Amino acid sequence: MDTLLSLAVALVAGLFMSRIAKLFNLPAVTGYLVAGILIGPYCLGALGNTIGVTGLGFTSMEYVHSFKIISDVALGFIAFAIGDEFRLSQLKATGKQATIIGIFQAVMATIIVDAALIGLHFMLGEDKLPLTTAIILGAIASATAPAATLMVIKQYKAKGKLTSLLLPIVALDDAVGLVIFAISFGLSKAIKTGATDIIGIVVEPLVEIVFSLVLGAIIGFLLSITQKYFKSNSKRQALAITAIILAVALSQIKFSVGGVHVGFSSLLVCMMLGTIFCNMCDSSADLMEKTDKWTTPLFILFFVISGAELELKVFLDIIIVGIGVAYIITRCIGKYFGAQWSAKWVKCEPKVVKYLGITLFPQAGVALGMSAIIATSPELGSEGALIRNIVLFGVMIYELVGPAMTKWALNKAGEISDKGEYLKKTNRKA
């Protein structure tokens, strides 16, 4: 009963806070995240422990993490929806631009953060900020959160050149970030142990990307073929949902081949699933729209749980706060100018050049996944916890501020129309 009650409280809190967020002209995503903080282990959850009343919220971080399956499945649906942006008709127009910008801005963010934090390392010393920590944080800086960006776009029904470029770029971040992270992580381990592992640095991340894309393509092909045998839209929708859940489940598999550790990225698997499906199935647009409507409560839970996962105690460590602020500022600089310069290079419209970088600030799931790998690495020892806390601090700021900045940028670019809100208000008055 406690589990179901906690989920119900999470949904109610998320819906209620989204209405409050609207009063302040903020995206619903921000309201969901704040709701998660309020019912999390540091607020109502702690109160529930004190007075002995369960169900008020999430009582501990372990309890929050027990809902990981919801987050995994939600990210699968988000990646599947992003796959719809890779239709061949759209890629012919924006594919080259999105690829160049996606790679350049990710690498630029890594270079800027690495340069700043390595400089800070020499100022503070190895005890305060180890060199390997600076290198790894630079790699994590490359990742961008697709979830918050997608939710803002859908809430405000943003359309235009900037929006059409944004989602493919965010999707490419996952692949680029995996490669940069693996290389930086391998380099950091080599610095610590004195041994260089070429397989771990170069081969394994490439294998993960290729295997993820192949697995997603296979499931997407099977979905496109099998859905033809079902005439009912509800059955086709159920089949699509089943395929996404299957993709998330299979992406958890890990094995070794000749000393090479093979894993999968659920984001890449589900994104490829959506890409193959939308290009092979004639009715994919209608089916993906119906599937998207089904996922609204799931996405609310995902963001509320994400808010509850934020570690507020990181604010108590002045070192983490200081390094975290430097990480946040330099990452934003790298993302903004990396996107601006590359967009200008590929001759994008002026509004894309000006506002694209701001929409790439949010960071969450992928970065947290990278930091979780670091936290359990025996080679890095206590540095893993330091990196994890700095990333948590950054994610907290990015997730609370990032969606609002994305909305502002899309609005300034003229890709958010007030027509929908005007019609709603007119209907209510009538």
Coordinates of C-alpha atoms in Angstrom, one line a residue:
M1 CA 0.0 0.0 0.0
D2 CA 2.8 2.4 0.9
T3 CA 4.3 2.1 -2.7
L4 CA 1.0 2.9 -4.4
L5 CA 0.2 5.7 -1.9
S6 CA 3.6 7.3 -2.6
L7 CA 3.0 7.2 -6.3
A8 CA -0.4 8.8 -5.8
V9 CA 1.1 11.5 -3.7
A10 CA 3.8 12.1 -6.3
L11 CA 1.2 12.5 -9.1
V12 CA -1.0 14.8 -7.0
A13 CA 2.0 16.9 -5.9
G14 CA 3.3 17.1 -9.5
L15 CA -0.1 18.2 -10.9
F16 CA -0.6 20.7 -8.1
M17 CA 2.9 22.3 -8.5
S18 CA 2.5 22.5 -12.3
R19 CA -0.4 24.8 -11.7
I20 CA 1.6 27.0 -9.3
A21 CA 4.5 27.0 -11.9
K22 CA 2.1 28.3 -14.5
L23 CA 1.2 31.2 -12.3
F24 CA 4.8 32.3 -12.4
N25 CA 5.0 31.6 -16.2
L26 CA 7.3 28.6 -15.7
P27 CA 7.3 25.3 -17.6
A28 CA 5.4 22.4 -15.9
V29 CA 8.7 20.4 -15.7
T30 CA 10.0 22.9 -13.1
G31 CA 6.8 22.4 -11.1
Y32 CA 7.3 18.6 -11.2
L33 CA 10.9 18.9 -10.0
V34 CA 10.0 21.2 -7.2
A35 CA 7.2 18.8 -6.2
G36 CA 9.8 16.0 -6.0
I37 CA 12.0 18.1 -3.7
L38 CA 9.0 18.9 -1.4
I39 CA 7.9 15.3 -1.0
G40 CA 11.5 14.0 -1.0
P41 CA 13.6 12.7 1.9
Y42 CA 14.6 16.2 3.0
C43 CA 11.1 17.7 3.3
L44 CA 7.8 15.8 3.7
G45 CA 9.6 12.5 3.6
A46 CA 11.6 13.5 6.6
L47 CA 8.5 14.7 8.4
G48 CA 6.8 11.4 7.8
N49 CA 9.8 9.6 9.4
T50 CA 9.6 12.0 12.4
I51 CA 5.9 11.7 13.1
G52 CA 5.7 8.0 12.0
V53 CA 3.3 8.6 9.1
T54 CA 4.3 6.8 5.9
G55 CA 2.9 7.8 2.6
L56 CA 3.5 11.6 3.0
G57 CA 6.4 11.3 0.5
F58 CA 9.7 9.5 -0.2
T59 CA 11.2 8.8 3.2
S60 CA 14.7 7.9 2.2
M61 CA 17.0 8.0 -0.9
E62 CA 17.0 4.2 -0.9
Y63 CA 13.2 4.3 -1.2
V64 CA 13.4 6.9 -4.0
H65 CA 15.9 4.6 -5.9
S66 CA 13.5 1.7 -5.6
F67 CA 11.4 3.5 -8.2
K68 CA 14.2 3.3 -10.7
I69 CA 12.2 1.1 -13.1
I70 CA 9.8 4.1 -13.6
S71 CA 12.6 6.4 -14.6
D72 CA 14.2 3.8 -16.9
V73 CA 10.9 3.2 -18.7
A74 CA 10.1 6.9 -18.9
L75 CA 13.5 7.6 -20.5
G76 CA 12.8 4.9 -23.0
F77 CA 9.6 6.6 -24.1
I78 CA 11.3 9.9 -24.3
A79 CA 14.1 8.5 -26.5
F80 CA 11.4 6.8 -28.7
A81 CA 9.7 10.1 -29.2
I82 CA 13.0 11.8 -30.1
G83 CA 13.5 9.1 -32.7
D84 CA 10.6 10.6 -34.6
E85 CA 12.8 13.6 -35.3
F86 CA 15.1 11.4 -37.5
R87 CA 12.6 10.9 -40.4
L88 CA 14.5 10.8 -43.7
S89 CA 12.5 13.7 -45.0
Q90 CA 13.7 15.9 -42.1
L91 CA 17.3 14.6 -42.1
K92 CA 17.7 15.7 -45.7
A93 CA 17.1 19.3 -44.6
T94 CA 18.8 19.4 -41.2
G95 CA 20.8 16.2 -40.8
K96 CA 24.2 17.7 -41.7
Q97 CA 23.7 20.8 -39.6
A98 CA 22.5 18.8 -36.6
T99 CA 25.4 16.4 -36.8
I100 CA 28.1 19.1 -37.0
I101 CA 26.5 21.2 -34.2
G102 CA 25.8 18.2 -32.0
I103 CA 29.4 17.0 -32.1
F104 CA 31.1 20.4 -31.9
Q105 CA 29.1 21.8 -29.0
A106 CA 29.6 18.7 -26.9
V107 CA 33.4 18.7 -27.5
M108 CA 33.5 22.4 -26.9
A109 CA 31.8 22.1 -23.5
T110 CA 34.3 19.4 -22.5
I111 CA 37.3 21.5 -23.6
I112 CA 36.1 24.6 -21.7
V113 CA 35.3 22.8 -18.5
D114 CA 38.5 20.8 -18.6
A115 CA 40.6 23.9 -19.1
A116 CA 38.9 25.8 -16.3
L117 CA 38.9 22.9 -13.8
I118 CA 42.5 21.9 -14.5
G119 CA 43.5 25.5 -13.9
L120 CA 41.5 25.4 -10.7
H121 CA 43.3 22.1 -9.8
F122 CA 46.7 23.9 -9.9
M123 CA 45.3 26.7 -7.8
L124 CA 43.6 24.6 -5.1
G125 CA 46.0 21.6 -5.2
E126 CA 45.6 17.9 -5.6
D127 CA 43.9 17.4 -2.2
K128 CA 41.0 19.8 -3.0
L129 CA 40.5 19.1 -6.7
P130 CA 42.4 16.1 -8.1
L131 CA 43.5 16.3 -11.8
T132 CA 41.5 13.1 -12.7
T133 CA 38.4 14.7 -11.2
A134 CA 38.8 17.7 -13.4
I135 CA 39.2 15.6 -16.5
I136 CA 36.1 13.4 -15.8
L137 CA 33.9 16.4 -15.0
G138 CA 34.9 17.9 -18.4
A139 CA 33.6 14.7 -20.1
I140 CA 30.3 14.6 -18.1
A141 CA 29.8 18.3 -19.2
S142 CA 29.2 17.1 -22.7
A143 CA 25.9 15.4 -21.9
T144 CA 22.5 17.2 -22.3
A145 CA 19.2 16.1 -20.8
P146 CA 16.7 15.2 -23.6
A147 CA 13.7 14.7 -21.1
A148 CA 13.3 18.3 -19.9
T149 CA 13.9 19.7 -23.4
L150 CA 11.3 17.4 -25.0
M151 CA 8.7 18.2 -22.3
V152 CA 9.1 22.0 -22.8
I153 CA 8.7 21.6 -26.5
K154 CA 5.6 19.5 -26.2
Q155 CA 4.0 21.6 -23.5
Y156 CA 4.2 24.8 -25.6
K157 CA 3.9 23.0 -29.0
A158 CA 7.0 24.7 -30.2
K159 CA 7.6 24.6 -33.9
G160 CA 10.3 26.0 -36.2
K161 CA 13.8 25.8 -37.4
L162 CA 15.3 25.9 -33.9
T163 CA 13.0 23.2 -32.6
S164 CA 13.6 20.9 -35.5
L165 CA 17.4 21.1 -35.0
L166 CA 17.3 20.9 -31.2
L167 CA 16.0 17.4 -30.7
P168 CA 18.4 15.6 -33.1
I169 CA 21.3 17.6 -31.5
V170 CA 20.2 16.5 -28.0
A171 CA 19.9 12.9 -29.2
L172 CA 23.4 13.0 -30.7
D173 CA 24.7 14.2 -27.3
D174 CA 24.2 10.7 -25.9
A175 CA 26.5 9.0 -28.4
V176 CA 29.1 11.8 -28.4
G177 CA 29.0 12.0 -24.6
L178 CA 29.5 8.2 -24.3
V179 CA 32.7 8.4 -26.4
I180 CA 34.1 11.4 -24.6
F181 CA 33.3 10.0 -21.2
A182 CA 34.9 6.6 -21.9
I183 CA 38.1 8.2 -23.2
S184 CA 38.4 10.6 -20.3
F185 CA 37.5 7.8 -17.8
G186 CA 40.2 5.5 -19.3
L187 CA 42.7 8.4 -19.3
S188 CA 42.0 9.1 -15.6
K189 CA 42.4 5.4 -14.6
A190 CA 45.7 5.4 -16.6
I191 CA 46.9 8.4 -14.6
K192 CA 46.0 6.7 -11.3
T193 CA 47.3 3.2 -12.1
G194 CA 50.0 4.0 -14.6
A195 CA 48.5 1.4 -17.0
T196 CA 46.8 2.3 -20.3
D197 CA 43.8 0.2 -21.4
I198 CA 43.2 0.9 -25.1
I199 CA 40.3 -1.5 -25.2
G200 CA 38.5 0.4 -22.4
I201 CA 39.3 3.8 -23.8
V202 CA 38.5 3.3 -27.5
V203 CA 36.9 0.0 -28.3
E204 CA 34.2 -0.4 -25.6
P205 CA 32.4 2.9 -26.1
L206 CA 32.3 2.3 -29.9
V207 CA 31.0 -1.2 -29.3
E208 CA 28.3 0.1 -27.0
I209 CA 27.1 2.6 -29.5
V210 CA 27.1 0.2 -32.4
F211 CA 25.4 -2.6 -30.5
S212 CA 22.8 -0.2 -29.1
L213 CA 21.9 1.1 -32.6
V214 CA 21.8 -2.5 -34.0
L215 CA 19.5 -3.7 -31.2
G216 CA 17.2 -0.7 -31.6
A217 CA 17.1 -1.2 -35.3
I218 CA 16.1 -4.9 -34.9
I219 CA 13.3 -4.1 -32.5
G220 CA 12.1 -1.2 -34.6
F221 CA 12.0 -3.5 -37.7
L222 CA 10.1 -6.2 -35.8
L223 CA 7.6 -3.6 -34.5
S224 CA 7.1 -2.2 -38.0
I225 CA 6.4 -5.7 -39.4
T226 CA 4.2 -7.0 -36.7
Q227 CA 1.9 -4.0 -36.3
K228 CA 0.5 -4.7 -39.8
Y229 CA -1.2 -7.8 -38.4
F230 CA -3.3 -5.7 -36.0
K231 CA -6.1 -3.5 -37.3
S232 CA -7.2 -2.0 -34.0
N233 CA -5.4 1.3 -33.0
S234 CA -5.6 0.3 -29.4
K235 CA -3.8 -3.0 -30.2
R236 CA -1.2 -1.2 -32.2
Q237 CA -0.6 1.2 -29.4
A238 CA -0.2 -1.7 -26.9
L239 CA 2.3 -3.3 -29.3
A240 CA 4.3 -0.1 -29.5
I241 CA 4.4 0.3 -25.7
T242 CA 5.4 -3.4 -25.4
A243 CA 8.3 -2.8 -27.9
I244 CA 9.6 0.2 -25.9
I245 CA 9.5 -1.7 -22.6
L246 CA 11.2 -4.7 -24.3
A247 CA 13.9 -2.4 -25.6
V248 CA 14.5 -0.9 -22.1
A249 CA 14.7 -4.4 -20.6
L250 CA 17.2 -5.8 -23.2
S251 CA 19.4 -2.7 -22.9
Q252 CA 20.1 -3.7 -19.3
I253 CA 22.0 -6.8 -20.5
K254 CA 25.8 -6.8 -20.1
F255 CA 28.3 -9.4 -21.2
S256 CA 31.9 -9.8 -22.3
V257 CA 33.4 -11.0 -25.6
G258 CA 37.1 -11.7 -25.6
G259 CA 37.9 -9.3 -22.8
V260 CA 35.7 -6.5 -24.2
H261 CA 32.8 -5.5 -21.9
V262 CA 29.6 -5.0 -23.9
G263 CA 26.7 -3.0 -22.7
F264 CA 23.9 -1.0 -24.2
S265 CA 22.6 2.6 -23.9
S266 CA 18.8 2.5 -23.4
L267 CA 18.5 6.0 -24.8
L268 CA 20.3 5.0 -28.0
V269 CA 18.4 1.7 -28.3
C270 CA 14.9 3.4 -27.9
M271 CA 15.9 6.3 -30.1
M272 CA 16.9 3.9 -32.9
L273 CA 13.7 2.0 -32.3
G274 CA 11.7 5.1 -32.9
T275 CA 13.8 6.1 -35.9
I276 CA 13.3 2.8 -37.7
F277 CA 9.7 2.7 -36.9
C278 CA 8.8 6.2 -38.0
N279 CA 10.6 5.6 -41.4
M280 CA 9.1 2.1 -42.1
C281 CA 5.6 2.5 -40.9
D282 CA 3.2 4.7 -42.8
S283 CA 0.9 5.2 -39.8
S284 CA 3.7 5.9 -37.4
A285 CA 2.9 9.6 -36.8
D286 CA -0.6 8.9 -35.6
L287 CA 0.5 5.9 -33.5
M288 CA 3.4 7.9 -31.9
E289 CA 1.0 10.7 -31.1
K290 CA -1.4 8.2 -29.3
T291 CA 1.5 6.6 -27.5
D292 CA 2.7 10.0 -26.3
K293 CA -0.7 10.9 -24.8
W294 CA -0.6 7.6 -22.8
T295 CA 2.7 8.5 -21.2
T296 CA 1.7 11.8 -19.5
P297 CA 1.3 10.4 -16.0
L298 CA 4.6 8.4 -16.5
F299 CA 6.5 11.5 -17.4
I300 CA 5.1 13.4 -14.3
L301 CA 6.3 10.6 -12.1
F302 CA 9.7 10.6 -13.8
F303 CA 10.3 14.3 -13.1
V304 CA 8.8 14.2 -9.5
I305 CA 11.1 11.2 -8.7
S306 CA 14.0 13.1 -10.3
G307 CA 13.4 16.0 -8.0
A308 CA 13.2 13.7 -5.0
E309 CA 16.6 12.3 -6.0
L310 CA 18.4 15.6 -5.7
E311 CA 20.8 15.6 -2.8
L312 CA 20.2 18.9 -0.9
K313 CA 23.0 18.2 1.5
V314 CA 25.6 19.0 -1.2
F315 CA 24.9 22.7 -0.3
L316 CA 26.6 22.1 3.1
D317 CA 30.1 21.5 1.5
I318 CA 31.6 24.8 0.4
I319 CA 34.2 23.1 -1.7
I320 CA 31.5 21.2 -3.7
V321 CA 29.5 24.4 -4.1
G322 CA 32.6 26.3 -5.3
I323 CA 33.7 23.7 -7.8
G324 CA 30.0 23.1 -8.8
V325 CA 29.5 26.8 -9.6
A326 CA 32.7 26.8 -11.8
Y327 CA 31.5 23.6 -13.5
I328 CA 28.0 25.1 -14.2
I329 CA 29.3 28.4 -15.5
T330 CA 32.0 27.0 -17.8
R331 CA 29.7 24.2 -19.1
C332 CA 27.2 26.9 -20.1
I333 CA 29.9 28.9 -21.8
G334 CA 31.1 25.9 -23.7
K335 CA 27.5 24.8 -24.8
Y336 CA 26.5 28.4 -25.8
F337 CA 29.5 29.3 -27.8
G338 CA 30.0 25.8 -29.2
A339 CA 26.5 25.8 -30.5
Q340 CA 26.7 29.5 -31.7
W341 CA 30.0 29.1 -33.6
S342 CA 29.1 25.8 -35.2
A343 CA 25.5 27.0 -36.2
K344 CA 27.1 30.0 -37.8
W345 CA 29.6 27.8 -39.6
V346 CA 26.8 25.6 -41.1
K347 CA 24.8 28.7 -42.1
C348 CA 21.8 28.4 -39.8
E349 CA 19.3 31.1 -39.4
P350 CA 20.2 34.1 -37.1
K351 CA 17.7 33.1 -34.5
V352 CA 19.2 29.5 -34.3
V353 CA 22.7 30.9 -34.0
K354 CA 21.6 33.3 -31.2
Y355 CA 19.3 31.0 -29.1
L356 CA 20.3 27.4 -29.7
G357 CA 23.1 27.2 -27.1
I358 CA 20.7 28.3 -24.3
T359 CA 18.4 25.4 -25.0
L360 CA 21.3 22.9 -24.4
F361 CA 21.8 23.9 -20.8
P362 CA 19.6 21.2 -19.0
Q363 CA 21.5 18.2 -17.7
A364 CA 20.2 15.1 -15.8
G365 CA 19.9 11.4 -16.6
V366 CA 22.9 10.7 -18.7
A367 CA 25.2 12.8 -16.5
L368 CA 23.9 11.1 -13.4
G369 CA 24.5 7.7 -15.0
M370 CA 28.1 8.6 -15.8
S371 CA 28.6 9.9 -12.2
A372 CA 27.2 6.7 -10.8
I373 CA 29.8 4.7 -12.8
I374 CA 32.5 6.9 -11.4
A375 CA 31.2 6.6 -7.8
T376 CA 31.6 2.8 -7.9
S377 CA 35.0 2.8 -9.6
P378 CA 37.7 1.2 -7.3
E379 CA 40.5 2.9 -9.2
L380 CA 39.3 6.4 -8.3
G381 CA 38.4 5.7 -4.6
S382 CA 37.1 8.7 -2.7
E383 CA 37.2 10.8 -5.8
G384 CA 34.1 9.0 -7.1
A385 CA 32.0 10.5 -4.3
L386 CA 33.4 14.0 -4.9
I387 CA 32.5 13.8 -8.6
R388 CA 29.1 12.4 -7.9
N389 CA 28.2 15.3 -5.5
I390 CA 29.5 18.0 -7.9
V391 CA 27.4 16.5 -10.7
L392 CA 24.4 16.3 -8.4
F393 CA 24.8 20.0 -7.5
G394 CA 25.0 20.9 -11.2
V395 CA 22.0 18.8 -12.1
M396 CA 20.0 20.4 -9.3
I397 CA 20.6 23.9 -10.7
Y398 CA 20.3 22.9 -14.3
E399 CA 17.0 21.0 -13.9
L400 CA 15.4 23.9 -11.9
V401 CA 16.6 26.7 -14.1
G402 CA 17.2 24.9 -17.5
P403 CA 13.6 24.3 -18.6
A404 CA 12.6 28.0 -18.0
M405 CA 15.6 29.1 -20.0
T406 CA 14.7 26.7 -22.8
K407 CA 11.2 28.1 -22.9
W408 CA 12.6 31.6 -22.9
A409 CA 14.9 30.9 -25.8
L410 CA 12.2 29.2 -27.9
N411 CA 9.8 32.1 -27.2
K412 CA 12.5 34.6 -28.2
A413 CA 13.1 32.6 -31.4
G414 CA 9.4 33.0 -32.2
E415 CA 8.7 29.2 -32.0
I416 CA 6.1 29.3 -29.2
S417 CA 2.7 30.5 -30.2
D418 CA 0.3 32.1 -27.8
K419 CA -2.6 31.0 -30.0
G420 CA -3.3 27.8 -28.0
E421 CA -3.5 29.6 -24.7
Y422 CA -5.7 32.3 -26.2
L423 CA -8.2 29.7 -27.5
K424 CA -8.3 28.0 -24.1
K425 CA -9.0 31.2 -22.3
T426 CA -11.7 32.1 -24.8
N427 CA -13.4 28.8 -24.4
R428 CA -13.3 29.0 -20.7
K429 CA -15.0 32.5 -20.8
A430 CA -17.6 31.3 -23.3

